[in-house]
Every structure is written in structure tokens, then in C-alpha cells.
PDB file of C-alpha atoms and ligand atoms in Angstrom:
ATOM      1  CA  MET H1073      44.083  -9.707  -0.315  1.00 83.00           C
ATOM      2  CA  THR H1074      43.175  -9.545  -4.017  1.00 92.00           C
ATOM      3  CA  GLN H1075      42.025  -6.157  -5.224  1.00 93.00           C
ATOM      4  CA  TYR H1076      39.277  -6.685  -7.788  1.00 95.00           C
ATOM      5  CA  ARG H1077      38.298  -4.159 -10.403  1.00 96.00           C
ATOM      6  CA  TRP H1078      34.515  -4.343 -10.236  1.00 95.00           C
ATOM      7  CA  GLU H1079      31.337  -2.444 -10.756  1.00 95.00           C
ATOM      8  CA  SER H1080      27.756  -3.271  -9.921  1.00 95.00           C
ATOM      9  CA  LEU H1081      24.845  -2.446 -12.205  1.00 95.00           C
ATOM     10  CA  GLY H1082      21.421  -2.274 -10.597  1.00 92.00           C
ATOM     11  CA  LEU H1083      19.239  -3.738 -13.336  1.00 94.00           C
ATOM     12  CA  PHE H1084      15.727  -3.303 -11.983  1.00 93.00           C
ATOM     13  CA  SER H1085      14.079  -1.583  -9.076  1.00 92.00           C
ATOM     14  CA  VAL H1086      10.706  -1.827  -7.323  1.00 95.00           C
ATOM     15  CA  PRO H1087       8.579   1.333  -7.124  1.00 97.00           C
ATOM     16  CA  LEU H1088       6.922   2.630  -3.990  1.00 98.00           C
ATOM     17  CA  ILE H1089       5.483   6.078  -4.687  1.00 98.00           C
ATOM     18  CA  LYS H1090       4.621   8.447  -1.851  1.00 98.00           C
ATOM     19  CA  LEU H1091       2.204  11.385  -2.321  1.00 98.00           C
ATOM     20  CA  LYS H1092       1.114  13.916   0.292  1.00 98.00           C
ATOM     21  CA  LEU H1093      -2.591  14.581   0.945  1.00 98.00           C
ATOM     22  CA  ASP H1094      -3.264  17.912   2.686  1.00 98.00           C
ATOM     23  CA  ARG H1095      -6.852  17.039   3.720  1.00 98.00           C
ATOM     24  CA  SER H1096      -6.130  13.813   5.632  1.00 98.00           C
ATOM     25  CA  GLU H1097      -7.456  15.310   8.887  1.00 98.00           C
ATOM     26  CA  GLU H1098     -10.980  15.506   7.399  1.00 98.00           C
ATOM     27  CA  VAL H1099     -10.921  11.788   6.617  1.00 98.00           C
ATOM     28  CA  ARG H1100      -9.541  10.955  10.055  1.00 98.00           C
ATOM     29  CA  GLU H1101     -12.296  12.948  11.773  1.00 97.00           C
ATOM     30  CA  LEU H1102     -15.007  11.362   9.654  1.00 97.00           C
ATOM     31  CA  PHE H1103     -13.788   7.910  10.598  1.00 96.00           C
ATOM     32  CA  PHE H1104     -13.682   8.475  14.347  1.00 95.00           C
ATOM     33  CA  SER H1105     -16.941  10.471  14.449  1.00 94.00           C
ATOM     34  CA  ARG H1106     -19.059   8.336  12.089  1.00 91.00           C
ATOM     35  CA  VAL H1107     -17.523   5.248  10.501  1.00 91.00           C
ATOM     36  CA  GLN H1108     -16.222   3.552  13.608  1.00 88.00           C
ATOM     37  CA  ASN H1109     -19.463   3.910  15.598  1.00 84.00           C
ATOM     38  CA  LEU H1110     -21.879   3.284  12.752  1.00 75.00           C
ATOM     39  CA  SER H1111     -20.056   0.214  11.569  1.00 66.00           C
ATOM     40  CA  GLN H1112     -19.949  -1.425  14.949  1.00 62.00           C
ATOM     41  CA  ALA H1113     -23.475  -0.496  15.964  1.00 53.00           C
ATOM     42  CA  GLN H1114     -25.532  -0.609  12.815  1.00 50.00           C
ATOM     43  CA  THR H1115     -23.800  -2.319   9.961  1.00 53.00           C
ATOM     44  CA  ASN H1116     -22.204  -5.617   9.284  1.00 46.00           C
ATOM     45  CA  THR H1117     -19.190  -4.315   7.433  1.00 49.00           C
ATOM     46  CA  ALA H1118     -16.538  -4.707  10.090  1.00 50.00           C
ATOM     47  CA  SER H1119     -14.442  -7.851  10.137  1.00 56.00           C
ATOM     48  CA  ASN H1120     -12.203  -8.423  13.093  1.00 59.00           C
ATOM     49  CA  THR H1121      -9.006 -10.295  13.644  1.00 66.00           C
ATOM     50  CA  ASP H1122      -6.669  -9.820  16.564  1.00 68.00           C
ATOM     51  CA  ASN H1123      -6.744  -6.081  17.312  1.00 89.00           C
ATOM     52  CA  LEU H1124      -7.319  -5.269  13.649  1.00 91.00           C
ATOM     53  CA  THR H1125     -10.663  -4.221  12.175  1.00 89.00           C
ATOM     54  CA  HIS H1126     -11.456  -3.586   8.515  1.00 89.00           C
ATOM     55  CA  TYR H1127     -14.404  -1.316   7.770  1.00 90.00           C
ATOM     56  CA  HIS H1128     -16.399  -1.437   4.540  1.00 87.00           C
ATOM     57  CA  ASN H1129     -14.167  -3.943   2.805  1.00 81.00           C
ATOM     58  CA  ASP H1130     -17.330  -5.691   1.618  1.00 80.00           C
ATOM     59  CA  SER H1131     -19.287  -2.573   0.665  1.00 83.00           C
ATOM     60  CA  ASN H1132     -18.726   0.624  -1.289  1.00 90.00           C
ATOM     61  CA  VAL H1133     -17.308   3.109   1.200  1.00 93.00           C
ATOM     62  CA  PHE H1134     -17.770   6.009  -1.236  1.00 95.00           C
ATOM     63  CA  SER H1135     -21.482   5.257  -1.699  1.00 93.00           C
ATOM     64  CA  THR H1136     -21.919   5.025   2.059  1.00 92.00           C
ATOM     65  CA  TYR H1137     -20.100   8.335   2.676  1.00 95.00           C
ATOM     66  CA  PRO H1138     -20.776  10.661  -0.282  1.00 95.00           C
ATOM     67  CA  GLU H1139     -18.907  13.436   1.559  1.00 96.00           C
ATOM     68  CA  LEU H1140     -15.738  11.519   0.657  1.00 97.00           C
ATOM     69  CA  SER H1141     -16.306  11.930  -3.086  1.00 97.00           C
ATOM     70  CA  TRP H1142     -13.399  14.413  -3.216  1.00 98.00           C
ATOM     71  CA  LEU H1143     -11.121  11.688  -1.782  1.00 98.00           C
ATOM     72  CA  LYS H1144     -12.228   9.232  -4.469  1.00 98.00           C
ATOM     73  CA  ARG H1145     -11.417  11.843  -7.109  1.00 98.00           C
ATOM     74  CA  TRP H1146      -8.032  12.611  -5.507  1.00 98.00           C
ATOM     75  CA  ILE H1147      -7.033   8.938  -5.316  1.00 98.00           C
ATOM     76  CA  GLU H1148      -8.063   8.210  -8.909  1.00 98.00           C
ATOM     77  CA  GLU H1149      -6.313  11.305 -10.292  1.00 98.00           C
ATOM     78  CA  SER H1150      -3.179  10.672  -8.201  1.00 98.00           C
ATOM     79  CA  ALA H1151      -3.188   7.035  -9.309  1.00 98.00           C
ATOM     80  CA  GLY H1152      -3.307   8.236 -12.929  1.00 98.00           C
ATOM     81  CA  PHE H1153      -0.203  10.349 -12.331  1.00 98.00           C
ATOM     82  CA  VAL H1154       1.565   7.387 -10.685  1.00 98.00           C
ATOM     83  CA  TYR H1155       0.509   4.749 -13.224  1.00 98.00           C
ATOM     84  CA  HIS H1156       0.740   6.701 -16.476  1.00 97.00           C
ATOM     85  CA  ASP H1157       3.345   9.378 -15.800  1.00 98.00           C
ATOM     86  CA  LEU H1158       5.710   7.781 -13.271  1.00 98.00           C
ATOM     87  CA  LEU H1159       5.417   4.069 -14.094  1.00 97.00           C
ATOM     88  CA  ASN H1160       4.939   4.673 -17.843  1.00 96.00           C
ATOM     89  CA  TYR H1161       1.814   2.595 -18.464  1.00 94.00           C
ATOM     90  CA  LYS H1162       0.702   5.125 -21.022  1.00 91.00           C
ATOM     91  CA  ARG H1163      -1.505   2.930 -23.220  1.00 89.00           C
ATOM     92  CA  SER H1164      -4.195   2.104 -20.651  1.00 90.00           C
ATOM     93  CA  GLY H1165      -7.266   4.073 -19.606  1.00 92.00           C
ATOM     94  CA  ALA H1166      -8.015   6.279 -16.611  1.00 95.00           C
ATOM     95  CA  MET H1167      -7.457   4.715 -13.199  1.00 97.00           C
ATOM     96  CA  LYS H1168     -10.613   3.584 -11.393  1.00 96.00           C
ATOM     97  CA  LEU H1169     -11.017   2.441  -7.811  1.00 96.00           C
ATOM     98  CA  VAL H1170     -12.293  -1.128  -7.578  1.00 95.00           C
ATOM     99  CA  SER H1171     -12.237  -1.387  -3.770  1.00 95.00           C
ATOM    100  CA  ALA H1172     -11.443   0.712  -0.707  1.00 96.00           C
ATOM    101  CA  TRP H1173     -11.688   0.187   3.036  1.00 95.00           C
ATOM    102  CA  PHE H1174     -10.526   1.515   6.409  1.00 95.00           C
ATOM    103  CA  ASN H1175      -8.109  -0.402   8.686  1.00 95.00           C
ATOM    104  CA  LEU H1176      -8.032   0.282  12.425  1.00 94.00           C
ATOM    105  CA  ALA H1177      -5.285  -1.516  14.359  1.00 95.00           C
ATOM    106  CA  GLN H1178      -4.446  -1.505  18.047  1.00 94.00           C
ATOM    107  CA  ALA H1179      -1.111  -2.173  19.716  1.00 94.00           C
ATOM    108  CA  GLY H1180       0.037  -5.732  19.139  1.00 94.00           C
ATOM    109  CA  ALA H1181      -1.839  -6.144  15.858  1.00 94.00           C
ATOM    110  CA  SER H1182      -0.174  -7.674  12.834  1.00 93.00           C
ATOM    111  CA  GLN H1183      -1.079  -7.944   9.201  1.00 92.00           C
ATOM    112  CA  THR H1184       0.632 -10.953   7.737  1.00 91.00           C
ATOM    113  CA  LYS H1185       2.557 -10.723   4.477  1.00 93.00           C
ATOM    114  CA  HIS H1186       0.076 -10.515   1.596  1.00 94.00           C
ATOM    115  CA  ALA H1187      -0.512  -8.975  -1.843  1.00 95.00           C
ATOM    116  CA  HIS H1188      -3.725  -7.665  -3.416  1.00 94.00           C
ATOM    117  CA  ALA H1189      -5.365  -9.776  -6.110  1.00 86.00           C
ATOM    118  CA  ASN H1190      -7.437  -8.623  -9.090  1.00 88.00           C
ATOM    119  CA  SER H1191      -5.939  -5.163  -9.417  1.00 95.00           C
ATOM    120  CA  LEU H1192      -2.805  -3.555 -10.838  1.00 96.00           C
ATOM    121  CA  LEU H1193      -2.168  -0.633  -8.516  1.00 98.00           C
ATOM    122  CA  SER H1194      -2.764  -0.560  -4.761  1.00 98.00           C
ATOM    123  CA  GLY H1195      -2.211   1.987  -2.067  1.00 98.00           C
ATOM    124  CA  THR H1196      -2.715   3.094   1.515  1.00 98.00           C
ATOM    125  CA  LEU H1197      -3.416   6.544   2.911  1.00 98.00           C
ATOM    126  CA  TYR H1198      -2.245   6.965   6.513  1.00 98.00           C
ATOM    127  CA  LEU H1199      -4.688   8.749   8.801  1.00 98.00           C
ATOM    128  CA  ASN H1200      -3.526   8.160  12.369  1.00 98.00           C
ATOM    129  CA  THR H1201       0.114   7.378  13.066  1.00 98.00           C
ATOM    130  CA  ASP H1202       2.896   8.028  15.538  1.00 98.00           C
ATOM    131  CA  LYS H1203       6.667   7.804  15.278  1.00 97.00           C
ATOM    132  CA  GLU H1204       6.504   3.997  15.565  1.00 97.00           C
ATOM    133  CA  THR H1205       4.167   3.438  12.601  1.00 98.00           C
ATOM    134  CA  SER H1206       5.676   1.491   9.722  1.00 98.00           C
ATOM    135  CA  ILE H1207       4.952  -0.951   6.920  1.00 98.00           C
ATOM    136  CA  THR H1208       7.203  -3.652   5.475  1.00 98.00           C
ATOM    137  CA  PHE H1209       7.528  -4.543   1.780  1.00 98.00           C
ATOM    138  CA  TYR H1210       8.991  -7.834   0.536  1.00 96.00           C
ATOM    139  CA  HIS H1211      11.356  -8.348  -2.401  1.00 93.00           C
ATOM    140  CA  PRO H1212       9.365  -9.872  -5.310  1.00 90.00           C
ATOM    141  CA  LEU H1213      12.075 -12.473  -6.021  1.00 84.00           C
ATOM    142  CA  THR H1214      11.775 -13.862  -2.511  1.00 78.00           C
ATOM    143  CA  THR H1215       7.986 -13.972  -2.473  1.00 68.00           C
ATOM    144  CA  GLY H1216       6.943 -17.534  -3.198  1.00 66.00           C
ATOM    145  CA  SER H1217       7.351 -19.615  -6.305  1.00 65.00           C
ATOM    146  CA  LEU H1218       5.387 -22.322  -8.062  1.00 68.00           C
ATOM    147  CA  HIS H1219       8.461 -24.430  -8.730  1.00 72.00           C
ATOM    148  CA  ASN H1220      11.284 -25.798  -6.636  1.00 72.00           C
ATOM    149  CA  GLU H1221      14.289 -23.567  -6.355  1.00 73.00           C
ATOM    150  CA  LEU H1222      17.400 -23.316  -4.281  1.00 78.00           C
ATOM    151  CA  PHE H1223      17.136 -20.677  -1.624  1.00 78.00           C
ATOM    152  CA  ASP H1224      19.881 -19.082   0.417  1.00 83.00           C
ATOM    153  CA  GLN H1225      19.571 -16.572   3.236  1.00 87.00           C
ATOM    154  CA  ALA H1226      21.779 -13.498   2.996  1.00 91.00           C
ATOM    155  CA  VAL H1227      22.854 -11.524   6.055  1.00 92.00           C
ATOM    156  CA  GLN H1228      20.275  -8.748   6.381  1.00 92.00           C
ATOM    157  CA  LYS H1229      22.639  -5.809   6.906  1.00 91.00           C
ATOM    158  CA  HIS H1230      24.195  -3.214   4.625  1.00 90.00           C
ATOM    159  CA  ASN H1231      27.440  -4.643   3.326  1.00 93.00           C
ATOM    160  CA  GLU H1232      30.842  -2.993   3.212  1.00 94.00           C
ATOM    161  CA  HIS H1233      30.452  -2.242  -0.520  1.00 93.00           C
ATOM    162  CA  GLY H1234      27.293  -0.183  -0.086  1.00 91.00           C
ATOM    163  CA  LEU H1235      25.139  -2.783  -1.869  1.00 92.00           C
ATOM    164  CA  GLN H1236      21.740  -3.948  -0.692  1.00 90.00           C
ATOM    165  CA  TYR H1237      20.589  -6.459  -3.323  1.00 91.00           C
ATOM    166  CA  HIS H1238      20.436  -9.019  -0.540  1.00 92.00           C
ATOM    167  CA  PHE H1239      17.623  -7.297   1.390  1.00 94.00           C
ATOM    168  CA  THR H1240      14.529  -9.510   1.320  1.00 93.00           C
ATOM    169  CA  GLN H1241      12.340  -6.910   3.012  1.00 95.00           C
ATOM    170  CA  VAL H1242      12.361  -3.182   3.685  1.00 96.00           C
ATOM    171  CA  GLU H1243      10.508  -1.477   6.555  1.00 97.00           C
ATOM    172  CA  ILE H1244       9.573   2.157   6.037  1.00 97.00           C
ATOM    173  CA  SER H1245       8.096   4.701   8.436  1.00 98.00           C
ATOM    174  CA  VAL H1246       4.796   6.342   7.508  1.00 98.00           C
ATOM    175  CA  LYS H1247       3.123   9.548   8.682  1.00 98.00           C
ATOM    176  CA  GLN H1248      -0.419  10.915   8.667  1.00 98.00           C
ATOM    177  CA  GLY H1249      -1.236  12.429   5.279  1.00 98.00           C
ATOM    178  CA  GLU H1250       1.171  10.217   3.361  1.00 98.00           C
ATOM    179  CA  CYS H1251      -0.342   8.103   0.617  1.00 98.00           C
ATOM    180  CA  LEU H1252       1.654   5.174  -0.745  1.00 98.00           C
ATOM    181  CA  PHE H1253       1.105   3.593  -4.162  1.00 98.00           C
ATOM    182  CA  TRP H1254       2.686   0.309  -5.321  1.00 98.00           C
ATOM    183  CA  PRO H1255       2.121  -2.472  -7.887  1.00 98.00           C
ATOM    184  CA  SER H1256      -0.616  -4.690  -6.434  1.00 98.00           C
ATOM    185  CA  ARG H1257       1.478  -7.847  -6.675  1.00 95.00           C
ATOM    186  CA  LEU H1258       4.077  -6.466  -4.252  1.00 97.00           C
ATOM    187  CA  ALA H1259       3.783  -8.282  -0.908  1.00 96.00           C
ATOM    188  CA  HIS H1260       3.586  -6.213   2.259  1.00 97.00           C
ATOM    189  CA  GLY H1261       2.491  -6.338   5.911  1.00 96.00           C
ATOM    190  CA  TYR H1262       3.492  -5.368   9.426  1.00 96.00           C
ATOM    191  CA  SER H1263       3.970  -7.148  12.695  1.00 94.00           C
ATOM    192  CA  ASN H1264       3.466  -6.180  16.311  1.00 94.00           C
ATOM    193  CA  ASN H1265       2.020  -2.740  15.638  1.00 95.00           C
ATOM    194  CA  ARG H1266       2.968  -0.305  18.416  1.00 96.00           C
ATOM    195  CA  THR H1267       0.550   2.527  17.456  1.00 97.00           C
ATOM    196  CA  ASN H1268      -2.766   2.733  19.296  1.00 96.00           C
ATOM    197  CA  ASN H1269      -5.617   3.483  16.877  1.00 97.00           C
ATOM    198  CA  ARG H1270      -3.350   3.073  13.862  1.00 97.00           C
ATOM    199  CA  LEU H1271      -5.750   4.159  11.120  1.00 98.00           C
ATOM    200  CA  SER H1272      -5.288   3.819   7.379  1.00 98.00           C
ATOM    201  CA  PHE H1273      -7.402   3.754   4.235  1.00 98.00           C
ATOM    202  CA  SER H1274      -6.432   1.136   1.661  1.00 98.00           C
ATOM    203  CA  PHE H1275      -7.563   0.755  -1.937  1.00 98.00           C
ATOM    204  CA  ASN H1276      -7.091  -1.065  -5.231  1.00 97.00           C
ATOM    205  CA  LEU H1277      -7.234   0.395  -8.722  1.00 97.00           C
ATOM    206  CA  MET H1278      -7.453  -0.793 -12.311  1.00 96.00           C
ATOM    207  CA  PRO H1279      -7.186   1.133 -15.549  1.00 95.00           C
ATOM    208  CA  GLU H1280     -10.683   1.302 -17.052  1.00 93.00           C
ATOM    209  CA  ARG H1281      -9.198  -0.044 -20.288  1.00 89.00           C
ATOM    210  CA  LEU H1282      -6.248  -2.441 -20.352  1.00 86.00           C
ATOM    211  CA  ASN H1283      -4.769  -2.760 -23.845  1.00 76.00           C
ATOM    212  CA  SER H1284      -7.434  -4.779 -25.695  1.00 69.00           C
ATOM    213  CA  VAL H1285      -7.924  -7.249 -22.862  1.00 73.00           C
ATOM    214  CA  TYR H1286     -10.901  -5.758 -21.099  1.00 76.00           C
ATOM    215  CA  GLN H1287     -12.866  -2.624 -20.316  1.00 77.00           C
ATOM    216  CA  ILE H1288     -14.618  -1.827 -17.030  1.00 73.00           C
ATOM    217  CA  LEU H1289     -18.397  -1.453 -17.456  1.00 70.00           C
ATOM    218  CA  ASN H1290     -19.817   1.814 -16.203  1.00 64.00           C
TER     219      ASN H1290
HETATM  220 FE1  FE2 Y1059      -2.550  -4.826   1.990  1.00 77.68          FE
END
């Protein structure tokens, strides 16, 4: 068998940043003591699909629950660290939340592959998990195209050379108190959730000033 002299250069990579929040239990308790009951009984902010309910995705969760103002501050400051310091977008303004909502999923629930529109940075804080809880991210080059292209399907296993360019999706485990940040255009989802009362808090952010393109009104 021919012995090749070869090397492999990884040109680009996709960021998924994980931060730890120490006060996640406070948010979890607030949800199960107030948000869940109030939303179902008195408000119209819950939208249901199979075993999956979103709370406050059409209202301002931080106006409704002012006791979460510290969480808003923490997310925006953490997002600034991620966006400016880690991802190097140093020319744009402070990061501002443009939407945020709770997700409560029961066993069997799925969230189909999707990405978040109209924002640059997205994230999810995990509030109720078990050892089965996970989320899957999809390789940007395999996520749809507006033009025809040839498409091949690689074997989805590590290869004998230690390379993994061929992975089209990566599933990662998540724990309570972990907060993930990723570029909003990155597709993600999960299927056949096995965690009862899987609870998370998702959000989208924009820099308040983006080059000279726009500025968020206060
Ligand atoms: Fe999402």
C-alpha cells in the first residue's frame, strides 16, 4: 500500500461558546413557581407543539418578570465578552437582547433543525436537564443552498486518520447552569428528547451599533 506524505490543515472552525451561570437555580424556580402557571392560566404567551411549549416568545419576558433584570444584565455582558473578546467583532456596539423566551419540553419532544433570523448572536441557558439532555448543531456547509450543487454523504464516524471534516452534525450534552452562545445563522435542534421537564431559556442578541449599517433605537 502506498505510503503518502501528507498533512491536513484545518482552515476554519465554527464557534460554540459555553459559559457557566451560578444562579441558574433561581431562574429555574421562578419558572416552575410563576411562569408556567401564569402563562397557562392567565396569559396568551404560550405556544404549543408536540410536547414542547414556548413561553413569552411573543412578549418581553424581562418586562413581565423584573426580578430577572440581573439575568438580562448577565446575558448582555456575557454576550459582549463572547462577541467582542472571543469572536473578535471589536468594532460594533454593546450587545443587546432583542428577544428571549422559555422552552419547556417533555419526553418525546423534538425541535426540528432551524436557525435564528434577524440577530447575530444567539444562545440558550439550560435550567432543567438530566444526563440524557443534548442539542445538535449542523455544519454550515451542509445547511441548505440557494443553488444546485452536488452532494455526497460521508460515513459519520471518526476516521482512521483522526479527521472529522466529514461530520455534518455534532450532538453535545448540556447541563443545568450551562449557557451556550453561537452565531445565529448556525442551525441546531434536537430530536426525541428523553428529559422530562427539559427547561431552557433561549435568546437572540444584536450589537446596538453595527458598523455604519444601523443603530438600535433606545
Ligand atoms: Fe433555536
